[in-house]
Coordinates of C-alpha atoms in Angstrom, one line a residue:
M1 CA 1.3 19.7 -25.4
L2 CA -0.9 17.3 -23.3
K3 CA -1.4 17.8 -19.6
I4 CA -1.3 14.4 -17.8
D5 CA -2.1 14.1 -14.1
F6 CA -0.2 11.7 -11.9
N7 CA -3.4 10.2 -10.5
K8 CA -7.1 10.4 -11.2
T9 CA -9.9 8.7 -9.2
Y10 CA -12.0 6.3 -11.3
L11 CA -15.7 6.7 -10.6
S12 CA -18.1 3.9 -11.6
G13 CA -21.2 6.1 -11.7
K14 CA -22.8 4.4 -8.7
E15 CA -21.1 6.5 -6.1
N16 CA -23.7 9.3 -6.0
E17 CA -26.6 6.8 -6.0
Y18 CA -25.2 4.9 -3.0
I19 CA -24.3 8.1 -1.1
T20 CA -27.8 9.4 -1.6
D21 CA -29.2 6.1 -0.5
A22 CA -27.1 6.3 2.7
L23 CA -28.4 9.8 3.4
Q24 CA -32.0 8.6 2.8
R25 CA -31.5 5.7 5.2
G26 CA -30.2 8.1 7.8
S27 CA -27.2 5.9 7.8
I28 CA -24.3 8.3 8.0
S29 CA -22.3 7.4 11.1
G30 CA -20.2 4.3 11.8
D31 CA -21.3 0.7 11.2
G32 CA -24.3 1.5 9.1
Y33 CA -25.7 -0.4 6.1
Y34 CA -22.9 0.3 3.7
T35 CA -20.2 -0.5 6.2
A36 CA -21.7 -3.9 6.6
R37 CA -21.9 -4.4 2.8
V38 CA -18.3 -3.4 2.3
S39 CA -17.1 -5.7 5.1
E40 CA -19.1 -8.6 3.7
F41 CA -17.8 -7.9 0.2
L42 CA -14.2 -8.1 1.3
E43 CA -14.7 -11.2 3.4
E44 CA -16.4 -13.0 0.6
K45 CA -14.2 -11.8 -2.3
F46 CA -11.0 -12.7 -0.5
D47 CA -12.2 -15.5 1.8
L48 CA -11.1 -13.5 4.9
N49 CA -12.1 -14.4 8.4
R50 CA -13.1 -11.0 9.8
V51 CA -12.8 -7.5 8.3
L52 CA -13.4 -4.4 10.4
M53 CA -13.6 -1.1 8.5
T54 CA -11.6 1.7 9.8
T55 CA -11.0 5.4 9.1
S56 CA -7.5 4.6 7.6
A57 CA -4.8 2.0 7.2
T58 CA -3.0 4.0 9.8
H59 CA -5.7 3.3 12.3
A60 CA -5.8 -0.3 11.3
L61 CA -2.1 -0.5 12.1
E62 CA -2.6 1.3 15.4
M63 CA -5.4 -1.1 16.4
T64 CA -3.2 -4.1 15.6
A65 CA -0.4 -2.7 17.8
Q66 CA -2.9 -2.6 20.7
L67 CA -4.3 -6.0 19.9
I68 CA -0.9 -7.7 20.2
G69 CA -0.2 -5.9 23.4
L70 CA 2.9 -3.9 22.2
K71 CA 4.7 -2.2 25.1
K72 CA 7.8 -0.3 26.0
G73 CA 10.9 -2.5 25.3
D74 CA 9.3 -4.5 22.5
E75 CA 10.7 -4.4 19.0
V76 CA 8.9 -4.6 15.6
I77 CA 10.9 -5.3 12.4
M78 CA 9.8 -3.5 9.3
P79 CA 11.3 -2.0 6.1
S80 CA 12.6 1.6 6.2
F81 CA 11.1 2.0 2.7
T82 CA 7.5 2.6 3.8
F83 CA 5.2 5.4 5.0
S84 CA 5.6 6.9 8.5
S85 CA 2.3 5.2 9.7
T86 CA 4.0 1.8 9.8
A87 CA 6.5 3.0 12.3
N88 CA 4.2 5.4 14.2
A89 CA 1.8 2.6 15.1
V90 CA 4.6 1.0 16.9
L91 CA 6.0 4.1 18.5
K92 CA 2.6 5.1 19.9
E93 CA 2.6 2.0 22.1
G94 CA 6.1 2.7 23.4
A95 CA 7.8 0.0 21.3
R96 CA 10.7 0.4 18.9
P97 CA 10.7 0.1 15.1
V98 CA 13.7 -1.9 13.8
F99 CA 14.4 -1.1 10.2
A100 CA 15.5 -3.9 7.8
E101 CA 16.8 -3.9 4.3
I102 CA 14.6 -4.4 1.2
K103 CA 15.1 -6.7 -1.9
R104 CA 16.7 -5.2 -5.0
N105 CA 14.1 -6.5 -7.4
S106 CA 10.8 -5.8 -5.5
F107 CA 11.6 -3.2 -2.9
N108 CA 9.9 -5.5 -0.3
L109 CA 11.3 -6.6 3.0
D110 CA 14.3 -8.9 2.7
P111 CA 13.5 -12.1 4.6
A112 CA 17.2 -12.8 5.3
D113 CA 17.7 -9.3 6.8
F114 CA 14.5 -9.6 8.8
E115 CA 15.7 -12.9 10.3
S116 CA 19.1 -11.3 11.1
K117 CA 17.5 -8.6 13.1
I118 CA 15.4 -10.8 15.4
T119 CA 16.2 -10.5 19.1
S120 CA 14.6 -11.6 22.4
K121 CA 12.7 -8.3 22.3
T122 CA 11.1 -8.9 18.8
K123 CA 7.3 -9.0 19.1
A124 CA 6.2 -8.7 15.5
V125 CA 7.2 -8.1 11.9
I126 CA 5.4 -5.8 9.4
P127 CA 6.0 -6.8 5.8
V128 CA 4.9 -4.0 3.4
H129 CA 3.6 -5.2 0.0
Y130 CA 5.1 -2.4 -2.1
A131 CA 3.4 -1.3 -5.3
G132 CA 0.8 -4.1 -4.9
V133 CA 3.4 -6.9 -5.2
S134 CA 3.5 -9.3 -2.3
C135 CA 6.5 -10.0 -0.1
E136 CA 7.9 -13.5 0.1
M137 CA 5.3 -14.5 2.6
D138 CA 6.3 -18.2 2.8
Q139 CA 9.7 -17.3 4.1
I140 CA 8.5 -14.5 6.3
R141 CA 5.8 -16.7 7.9
E142 CA 8.2 -19.5 8.5
I143 CA 10.8 -17.3 10.2
A144 CA 8.1 -15.7 12.3
A145 CA 6.6 -19.0 13.4
E146 CA 10.0 -20.3 14.4
N147 CA 10.6 -17.2 16.6
D148 CA 7.0 -16.8 17.9
I149 CA 6.6 -13.4 16.2
Y150 CA 3.3 -11.9 15.0
V151 CA 3.0 -11.1 11.3
I152 CA 1.2 -7.9 10.5
E153 CA 0.8 -7.2 6.8
D154 CA 0.9 -3.6 5.7
A155 CA -1.2 -4.2 2.6
A156 CA -2.1 -0.5 2.1
H157 CA -1.0 -0.9 -1.6
A158 CA -2.2 -4.4 -2.1
V159 CA -6.0 -4.7 -2.0
N160 CA -6.8 -7.4 -4.7
S161 CA -3.2 -8.6 -4.9
F162 CA -2.3 -12.2 -4.3
Y163 CA 0.7 -14.4 -3.3
K164 CA 0.4 -18.0 -4.6
G165 CA -3.4 -17.7 -4.6
E166 CA -3.6 -16.2 -1.1
P167 CA -4.9 -12.6 -0.8
A168 CA -2.6 -9.9 0.5
G169 CA -3.8 -9.0 4.0
G170 CA -5.0 -12.6 4.5
M171 CA -1.7 -14.3 5.1
G172 CA -0.4 -12.9 8.4
D173 CA -2.0 -12.8 11.8
F174 CA -3.4 -9.4 10.7
G175 CA -3.7 -7.3 7.6
C176 CA -4.2 -3.6 7.1
Y177 CA -5.8 -2.1 3.9
S178 CA -6.0 1.5 2.7
F179 CA -8.8 3.1 0.7
H180 CA -7.2 6.5 0.6
G181 CA -7.9 8.7 -2.4
S182 CA -4.4 7.8 -3.8
K183 CA -5.2 4.0 -3.9
N184 CA -6.8 1.8 -6.5
F185 CA -10.2 1.6 -4.8
V186 CA -11.1 4.7 -2.7
S187 CA -13.4 6.1 -0.1
G188 CA -11.4 9.4 0.2
E189 CA -10.2 8.4 3.6
G190 CA -10.6 4.9 4.9
G191 CA -9.1 1.5 5.7
A192 CA -9.7 -1.9 7.1
L193 CA -8.3 -4.3 9.7
V194 CA -8.2 -7.9 8.7
I195 CA -8.2 -10.4 11.6
N196 CA -7.1 -13.8 10.4
S197 CA -7.2 -15.5 13.8
Q198 CA -10.3 -17.5 14.6
Q199 CA -10.1 -16.5 18.2
Q200 CA -13.5 -14.9 19.1
K201 CA -12.0 -13.1 22.1
L202 CA -9.5 -11.4 19.8
I203 CA -12.2 -10.2 17.5
Q204 CA -14.3 -8.9 20.4
K205 CA -11.2 -7.1 21.8
A206 CA -10.7 -5.5 18.3
E207 CA -14.4 -4.4 18.3
V208 CA -14.0 -2.8 21.7
I209 CA -10.8 -0.9 20.7
R210 CA -12.6 0.3 17.5
E211 CA -15.8 1.4 19.4
K212 CA -14.3 3.8 21.9
G213 CA -13.7 1.1 24.5
T214 CA -17.3 -0.1 24.5
N215 CA -19.1 -3.3 23.6
R216 CA -21.5 -1.5 21.3
S217 CA -20.9 -4.0 18.5
R218 CA -22.3 -6.8 20.6
F219 CA -25.3 -4.6 21.5
L220 CA -26.0 -3.9 17.8
R221 CA -26.0 -7.6 17.1
G222 CA -28.5 -8.1 19.9
E223 CA -26.1 -10.2 22.1
I224 CA -26.5 -7.8 25.1
D225 CA -29.3 -5.5 26.1
K226 CA -27.1 -2.4 26.6
Y227 CA -23.5 -1.4 26.0
S228 CA -20.9 -0.2 28.4
W229 CA -17.4 1.0 28.7
V230 CA -15.4 -2.2 29.1
G231 CA -11.8 -1.4 28.0
E232 CA -9.4 1.0 26.3
G233 CA -10.2 2.2 22.8
S234 CA -10.7 5.1 20.4
S235 CA -13.0 6.0 17.5
Y236 CA -11.9 4.1 14.5
L237 CA -15.3 3.8 12.7
P238 CA -15.6 5.4 9.2
S239 CA -18.7 7.3 8.2
D240 CA -21.2 5.2 6.3
I241 CA -21.2 7.9 3.6
L242 CA -17.6 7.0 2.8
M243 CA -18.4 3.3 2.9
A244 CA -21.2 4.0 0.3
L245 CA -18.6 5.5 -1.9
L246 CA -16.3 2.6 -1.4
F247 CA -19.0 0.0 -2.1
A248 CA -19.5 1.5 -5.5
Q249 CA -15.7 1.2 -6.1
L250 CA -15.4 -2.4 -4.9
Q251 CA -18.2 -3.5 -7.3
E252 CA -15.8 -2.5 -10.1
I253 CA -12.7 -4.0 -8.5
D254 CA -12.0 -6.4 -11.3
Y255 CA -12.6 -3.8 -14.0
I256 CA -10.3 -1.2 -12.3
T257 CA -7.6 -3.8 -11.9
A258 CA -7.8 -4.8 -15.5
Q259 CA -7.5 -1.2 -16.7
R260 CA -4.5 -0.6 -14.5
K261 CA -3.0 -3.8 -15.9
R262 CA -3.6 -2.4 -19.4
V263 CA -1.5 0.6 -18.6
F264 CA 1.1 -1.4 -16.8
D265 CA 1.6 -3.8 -19.7
Y266 CA 1.8 -1.0 -22.2
Y267 CA 4.6 0.7 -20.3
N268 CA 6.5 -2.6 -20.0
Q269 CA 6.1 -3.4 -23.7
N270 CA 7.4 0.0 -24.8
L271 CA 10.1 0.7 -22.2
K272 CA 11.9 -2.7 -21.8
K273 CA 14.1 -1.8 -24.8
F274 CA 15.8 0.8 -22.6
L275 CA 16.9 -1.7 -20.0
D276 CA 20.5 -1.5 -21.1
G277 CA 22.1 -0.7 -17.8
N278 CA 23.4 2.7 -18.9
F279 CA 20.7 4.6 -17.0
L280 CA 17.5 2.6 -16.6
E281 CA 18.1 -0.4 -14.3
L282 CA 14.7 -1.9 -13.5
L283 CA 11.1 -2.0 -14.5
P284 CA 8.4 -3.7 -12.4
V285 CA 7.9 -7.4 -13.1
A286 CA 4.5 -9.1 -12.8
A287 CA 5.6 -12.5 -11.5
A288 CA 3.1 -15.3 -11.8
A289 CA 3.3 -16.2 -8.1
K290 CA 2.6 -12.6 -7.1
K291 CA -0.6 -11.5 -8.8
S292 CA -0.5 -7.7 -8.6
N293 CA -3.2 -5.1 -8.4
Y294 CA -0.9 -2.8 -10.5
H295 CA -0.9 0.0 -7.9
I296 CA 2.3 1.6 -9.0
Y297 CA 4.4 1.6 -12.2
Y298 CA 8.0 2.7 -11.5
L299 CA 11.3 3.3 -13.2
K300 CA 14.4 2.5 -11.3
F301 CA 17.4 4.5 -12.5
K302 CA 21.1 4.2 -12.0
N303 CA 21.3 7.2 -9.6
Q304 CA 19.4 10.2 -8.3
K305 CA 21.0 12.6 -10.8
I306 CA 19.4 10.7 -13.7
R307 CA 16.1 10.3 -11.9
D308 CA 15.9 14.0 -11.2
F309 CA 16.7 14.8 -14.8
V310 CA 13.9 12.6 -16.1
L311 CA 11.5 13.9 -13.6
K312 CA 12.2 17.5 -14.7
E313 CA 12.0 16.7 -18.4
L314 CA 8.6 14.9 -17.9
K315 CA 7.3 17.9 -16.0
F316 CA 8.5 20.2 -18.8
R317 CA 6.3 18.1 -21.2
G318 CA 3.2 18.4 -19.0
I319 CA 3.5 14.9 -17.5
E320 CA 3.2 14.6 -13.7
A321 CA 5.5 11.9 -12.3
A322 CA 6.8 11.5 -8.7
F323 CA 9.4 9.9 -6.6
H324 CA 8.3 8.0 -3.5
F325 CA 9.1 7.1 0.1
Q326 CA 12.0 8.8 1.8
P327 CA 13.7 6.1 4.0
L328 CA 12.4 6.3 7.6
H329 CA 15.8 5.5 9.1
A330 CA 17.3 8.6 7.4
S331 CA 14.5 10.9 8.5
P332 CA 14.7 13.3 11.4
M333 CA 12.7 10.9 13.5
G334 CA 14.8 8.0 12.4
K335 CA 17.9 9.8 13.6
K336 CA 16.2 10.4 17.0
L337 CA 15.9 6.6 17.2
G338 CA 19.6 6.3 16.7
Y339 CA 19.8 5.5 13.0
Q340 CA 22.3 7.1 10.6
A341 CA 21.5 8.4 7.1
E342 CA 24.1 6.0 5.7
D343 CA 22.5 2.9 7.2
L344 CA 20.6 0.5 4.8
Q345 CA 22.5 1.5 1.7
L346 CA 20.4 -0.4 -0.7
T347 CA 17.2 1.2 0.6
N348 CA 18.9 4.6 0.3
Q349 CA 20.0 3.9 -3.3
I350 CA 16.5 2.7 -4.4
A351 CA 14.7 5.5 -2.8
S352 CA 16.9 8.1 -4.4
S353 CA 16.6 6.7 -7.9
L354 CA 13.0 5.7 -8.2
L355 CA 10.4 7.5 -10.3
R356 CA 6.7 6.7 -10.6
L357 CA 4.6 7.2 -13.7
P358 CA 0.9 7.9 -14.0
I359 CA -1.2 4.8 -13.8
Y360 CA -5.0 4.9 -13.6
P361 CA -8.0 3.4 -15.6
E362 CA -8.8 6.6 -17.5
L363 CA -5.4 6.9 -19.2
S364 CA -6.1 6.9 -22.9
R365 CA -4.0 5.3 -25.6
R366 CA -3.3 8.9 -26.9
E367 CA -2.0 9.9 -23.4
L368 CA 0.0 6.7 -23.1
D369 CA 1.6 7.2 -26.5
Y370 CA 2.5 10.8 -25.5
I371 CA 4.2 9.5 -22.3
I372 CA 6.1 6.9 -24.2
Q373 CA 7.2 9.3 -26.8
A374 CA 8.3 11.8 -24.2
L375 CA 10.4 9.1 -22.4
E376 CA 11.9 7.9 -25.7
E377 CA 13.1 11.4 -26.4
I378 CA 14.5 11.8 -22.9
F379 CA 16.2 8.4 -23.0
C380 CA 17.7 9.1 -26.4
S381 CA 19.1 12.3 -25.0
L382 CA 20.5 10.4 -22.0
N383 CA 22.1 7.8 -24.4
R384 CA 23.8 10.5 -26.3
Q385 CA 25.2 12.0 -23.1
V386 CA 26.4 8.5 -22.0
K387 CA 28.1 7.9 -25.4
E388 CA 29.8 11.3 -25.3
V389 CA 31.2 10.6 -21.8
N390 CA 32.4 7.2 -22.9
D391 CA 34.0 8.5 -26.1

C-alpha cells in the first residue's frame, strides 16, 4: 500500500542559495533585497500597479479594511464559504460581514445574491476566487461601480490565475495574495497586498499602515531625510529570509502551474466517467475564460454521507484527502452575528459534500494511478449499493 500525502511543498533547489545570500547580505528583516525582488517580479509578471509584501493574506485583508476606512455600521458582502480571515478583517474595524450565496458550479460568490444584499450601509464586496478559479468579475465590478462599492479580491488561492486575460488580484480596487505553506507558491508564511489604484496618496497611506504608522518607506527611497510616526499602523513586513524562499518559488511559477495542471487533467480524464448523478455530482471545470492555477482538485458528492464514506475509504488505503471550509454563517461566530445554521442552503450543501484530493507537482504517475484505482474501487462499491437500494 502506498502512502500519499495531501500536500507537499515543491522546492526548486534555489531556496537554500537565496536564503544563504540573504543572510550574507545581512538582509533579514523587512523590505530587504529579496522583498524588493519579489514585489518587482509580481508587478512585472502580472502587470500590477503596486505590490506590497505582507506577513500573510490575512494582514493584506486587514490593511485593505483600514485603507478604505471601514468603521462601525459599515457592511461588507462576502461568501460564507471562505476562511475566517475574510470576515475577521472586517470585524476588526467594527464593520459587519454580510454573507452571500455561492454559485453551484464554481463555489464562488453569486453576483445576483451579492447585488440583492446591497444596502445603504454596504462599503465593499470581497469576492473569493475559490480553488484558483476566478469569480465573474465583469458582473461583480459592474454591480460595485453602480453602487459605489469597493472591490477587494481575496485571491489567496489564485496567484497566477486569470479572468479573460486579467490576473486575479489585479481586477478590483485591491487584491490579496497568500504564500502560506499550503499554497502553490510558498514562503511558509507570507502574503501580498495589490493596490490597483493609481492614487499616490493611497499607496503612501498603505506604506504607513504597513510600516508601524511611520513614513519609513519614503525614507528608504531617499525622499525624506528622517522618518517619523505619522499615522496609525502595525508591523506587516515579512522577513527578507522568507522572501528569499519565495523568490526561488516564483522563478518556477510556470513550471509549478504546469505540473499541477498535469495532475488536474489526469484526474478529470479518469474520473469524468463517474459523473452519473448517483453519487458524484461535479468535478472542477477549467473554463477557457478563467485560466486556473490549479490550486485545488475537488469532488462534489451528492451528500455528506457519501463524502464521508469516500474520505474514510481513501484514508484506509493510505491516501490523504480533506474536506474544506465550514460555512462562516453556521459557525459559532456566525451565530453571534445573528445568522442561523440553516441560512444559505446551497453553501451548506456544498461544504458538507466536498472532498479535496492531493494535487502537487511531485505526484508521480504511479501515485496518481494508485489514487484513481482506489477511487474506482470505492465508486464501484457505491454503485453496487445504489443499485441494491433501487432494486
